[in-house]
C-alpha positions in Angstrom: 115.3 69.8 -108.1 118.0 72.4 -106.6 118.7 75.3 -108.5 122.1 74.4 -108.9 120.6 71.2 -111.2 118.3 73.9 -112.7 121.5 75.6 -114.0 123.1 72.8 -115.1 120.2 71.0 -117.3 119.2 74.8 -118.6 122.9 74.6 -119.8 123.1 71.6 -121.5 120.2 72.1 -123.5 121.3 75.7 -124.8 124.8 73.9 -125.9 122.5 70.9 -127.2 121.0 73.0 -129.6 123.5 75.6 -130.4 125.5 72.3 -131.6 122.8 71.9 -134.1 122.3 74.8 -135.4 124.5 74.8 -138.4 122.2 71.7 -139.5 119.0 72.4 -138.1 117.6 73.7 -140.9 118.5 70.5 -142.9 115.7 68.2 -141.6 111.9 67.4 -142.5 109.9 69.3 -139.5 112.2 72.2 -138.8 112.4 74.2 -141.9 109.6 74.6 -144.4 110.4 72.4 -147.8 107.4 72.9 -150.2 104.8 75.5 -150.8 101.8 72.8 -149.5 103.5 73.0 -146.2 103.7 76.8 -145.9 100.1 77.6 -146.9 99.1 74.9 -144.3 101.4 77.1 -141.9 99.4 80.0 -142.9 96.5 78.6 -142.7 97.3 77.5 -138.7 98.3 81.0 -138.1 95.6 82.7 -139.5 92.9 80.4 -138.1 93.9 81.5 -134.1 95.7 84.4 -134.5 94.8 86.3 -137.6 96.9 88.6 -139.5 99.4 91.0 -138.0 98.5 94.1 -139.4 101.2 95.2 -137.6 101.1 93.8 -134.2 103.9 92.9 -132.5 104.5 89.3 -132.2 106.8 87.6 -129.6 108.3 83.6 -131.2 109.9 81.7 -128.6 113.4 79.5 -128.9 113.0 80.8 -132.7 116.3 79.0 -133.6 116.9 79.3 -136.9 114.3 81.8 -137.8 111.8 79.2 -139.2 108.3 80.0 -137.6 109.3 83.3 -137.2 109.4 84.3 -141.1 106.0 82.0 -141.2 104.5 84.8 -138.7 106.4 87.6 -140.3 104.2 87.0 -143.7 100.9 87.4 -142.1 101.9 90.6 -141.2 102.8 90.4 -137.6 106.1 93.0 -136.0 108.1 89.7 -135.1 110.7 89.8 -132.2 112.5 85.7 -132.3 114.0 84.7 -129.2 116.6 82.3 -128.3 118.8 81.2 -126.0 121.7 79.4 -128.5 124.1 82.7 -130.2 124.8 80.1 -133.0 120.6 79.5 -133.8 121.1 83.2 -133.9 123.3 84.1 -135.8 121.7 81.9 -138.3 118.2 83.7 -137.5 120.1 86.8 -138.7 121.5 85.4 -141.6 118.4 84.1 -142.7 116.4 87.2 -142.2 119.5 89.4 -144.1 119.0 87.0 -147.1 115.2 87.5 -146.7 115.3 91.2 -146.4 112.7 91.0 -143.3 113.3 93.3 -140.3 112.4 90.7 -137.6 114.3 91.9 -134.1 116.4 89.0 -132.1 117.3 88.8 -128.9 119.4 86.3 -127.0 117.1 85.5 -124.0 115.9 82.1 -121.5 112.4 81.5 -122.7 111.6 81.0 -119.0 112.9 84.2 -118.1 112.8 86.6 -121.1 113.5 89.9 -118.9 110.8 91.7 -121.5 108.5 94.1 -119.7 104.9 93.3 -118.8 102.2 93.4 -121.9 104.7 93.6 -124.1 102.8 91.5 -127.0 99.8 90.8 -128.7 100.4 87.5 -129.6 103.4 84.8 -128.1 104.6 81.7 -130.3 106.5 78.6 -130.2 107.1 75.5 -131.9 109.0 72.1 -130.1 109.8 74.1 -126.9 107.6 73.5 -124.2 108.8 69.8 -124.0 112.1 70.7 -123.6 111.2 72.9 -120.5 112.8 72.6 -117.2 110.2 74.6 -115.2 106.7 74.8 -117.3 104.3 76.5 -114.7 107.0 79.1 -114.4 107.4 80.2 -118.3 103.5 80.1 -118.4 103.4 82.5 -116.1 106.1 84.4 -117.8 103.9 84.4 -120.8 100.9 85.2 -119.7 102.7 88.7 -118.0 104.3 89.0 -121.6 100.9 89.6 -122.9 98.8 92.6 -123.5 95.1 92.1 -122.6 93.2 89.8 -124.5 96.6 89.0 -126.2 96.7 85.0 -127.9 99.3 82.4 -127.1 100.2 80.0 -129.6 102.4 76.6 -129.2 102.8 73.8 -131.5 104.2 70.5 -130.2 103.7 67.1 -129.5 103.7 64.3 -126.7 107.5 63.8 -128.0 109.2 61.1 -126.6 106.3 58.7 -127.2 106.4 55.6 -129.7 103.7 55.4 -131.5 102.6 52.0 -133.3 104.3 53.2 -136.6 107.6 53.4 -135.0 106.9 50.2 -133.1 106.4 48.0 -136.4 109.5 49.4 -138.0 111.3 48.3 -135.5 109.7 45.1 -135.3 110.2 44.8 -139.5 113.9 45.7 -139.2 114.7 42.9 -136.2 112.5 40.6 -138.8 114.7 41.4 -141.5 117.9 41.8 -139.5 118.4 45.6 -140.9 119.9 47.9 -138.6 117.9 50.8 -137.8 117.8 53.8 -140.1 120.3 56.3 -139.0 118.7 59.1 -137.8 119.7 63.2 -138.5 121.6 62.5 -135.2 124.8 61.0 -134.2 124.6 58.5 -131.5 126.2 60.9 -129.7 124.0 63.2 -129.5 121.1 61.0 -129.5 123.0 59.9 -125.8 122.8 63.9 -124.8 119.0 64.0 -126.6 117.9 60.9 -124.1 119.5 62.5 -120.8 117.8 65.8 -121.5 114.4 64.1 -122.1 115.0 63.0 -118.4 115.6 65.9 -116.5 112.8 68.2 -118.5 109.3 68.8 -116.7 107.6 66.5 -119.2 110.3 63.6 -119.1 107.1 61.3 -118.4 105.6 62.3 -121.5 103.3 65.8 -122.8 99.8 64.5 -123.5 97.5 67.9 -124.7 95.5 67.4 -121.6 98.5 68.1 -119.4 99.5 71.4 -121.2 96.0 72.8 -120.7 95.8 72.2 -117.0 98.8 74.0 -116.5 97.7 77.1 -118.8 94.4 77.1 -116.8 96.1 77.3 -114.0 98.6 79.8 -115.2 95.1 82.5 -116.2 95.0 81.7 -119.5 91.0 81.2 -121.0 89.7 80.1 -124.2 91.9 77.4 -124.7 91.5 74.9 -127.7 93.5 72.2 -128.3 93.3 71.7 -132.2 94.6 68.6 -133.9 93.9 69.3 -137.3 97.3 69.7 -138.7 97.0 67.3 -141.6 98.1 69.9 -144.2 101.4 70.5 -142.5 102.2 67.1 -141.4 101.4 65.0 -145.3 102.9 68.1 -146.4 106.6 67.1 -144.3 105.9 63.6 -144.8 106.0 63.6 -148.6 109.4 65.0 -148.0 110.5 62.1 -145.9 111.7 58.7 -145.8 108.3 56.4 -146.0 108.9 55.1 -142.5 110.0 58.6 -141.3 106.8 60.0 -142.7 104.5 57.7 -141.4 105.9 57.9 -138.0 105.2 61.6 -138.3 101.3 61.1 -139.6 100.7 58.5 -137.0 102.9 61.0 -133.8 100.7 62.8 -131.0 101.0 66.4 -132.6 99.0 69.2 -131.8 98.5 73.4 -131.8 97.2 75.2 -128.0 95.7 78.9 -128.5 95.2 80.0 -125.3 94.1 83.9 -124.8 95.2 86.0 -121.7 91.8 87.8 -120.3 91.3 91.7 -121.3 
């Protein structure tokens, strides 16, 4: 892939999201909806980082603001990043309603331009599947870090049908039911589907996959954990039935990783 076709994905997935921002916040998975889901947030946080006391804390394409508040109550000194002004400048609103102090900056999560060891801790949530160039941002992160700093990502082999999806489709063509409009025009759905093809995981993101590439980026200690049941029956009780249960039966999983030191 040329750099030139670099540019030009890195490009349409910043204006992909920044068109989203105004609703991002809206759906099941991106903000936090009920008080179950954000104790099983804590929970996640303080099982493979701890708390903050202080720290400072780096969140990754923090869009809206979401995870970032989530890391800013356990106490961490939270910068969010993101490439998309308009997930920004809802960040900002967000954290002005909130009265939190977390820093933004408008940066590529690839190349954040921060200076070496700048954190104790790095998190992200839904990013590194939308990566053009993984081995590279894992190398970025791993400089971010302070010695014996933690890495934290939450995601998923997106992309995937899982069995749940599979027989609602099957029960709709059964029933001759269109299928259930989604949170997305078909527009964007169009754009979602051409991106999915030109990012580093277009094949799909299996755990396994991630791992081999933070091993091989100097990361140790790494454990993939799966046990996310909290968070997930927490987002699927705010769901439609079949959207929920696509969500409990999806490939999801958190990767702490620890930079040696």
């Amino acid at each position: 892939m040329s750099e030139l076709s670099n540019y030009s994905i890195r490009d349409e997935i910043r204006e992909f999201w920044s068109e989203r921002a105004a609703t991002f916040d809206q759906s099941v998975g991106h903000e936090v909806f009920s008080e179950s889901e954000r104790r099983g947030w804590h929970r996640l946080i303080r099982k493979h980082l701890g708390d903050g006391h202080g720290r400072p804390l780096l969140d990754l394409a923090c869009g809206t603001a979401v995870i970032s508040h989530l890391m800013h109550d356990m106490g961490f000194a939270v910068t969010g990043l993101d490439w998309s002004e308009a997930m920004l400048e809802q960040a900002r609103a967000k954290a002005r309603k909130r009265g939190t102090d977390i820093r933004f900056i408008m940066r590529d999560a690839e190349r954040t331009g921060e200076p070496d060891g700048s954190y104790y801790a790095i998190t992200n949530r839904h990013l590194v599947w939308t990566l053009v160039d993984v081995p590279a941002a894992f190398a970025e992160w791993h400089r971010l870090l302070q010695p014996g700093g933690r890495l934290l990502i939450v995601d998923g082999n997106m992309g995937q049908r899982n069995w749940v999806a599979q027989l609602h489709k099957q029960v709709d063509r059964l029933l001759g039911r269109a299928p259930a409009k989604g949170h997305m025009s078909p527009e964007m759905m169009e754009r979602n589907r051409r991106i999915r093809q030109q990012v580093y995981f277009r094949d799909g993101m299996p755990a396994e996959a991630v791992v081999a590439l933070l091993e091989a980026a100097g990361f140790v200690e790494i454990e993939v954990d799966r046990r996310m049941w909290d968070i997930h029956w927490a987002q699927a009780r705010k769901s439609s039935f079949w959207r929920g249960a696509e969500r409990l039966a999806s490939e999801r999983f958190a990767i702490c990783a620890r930079k040696p030191g």
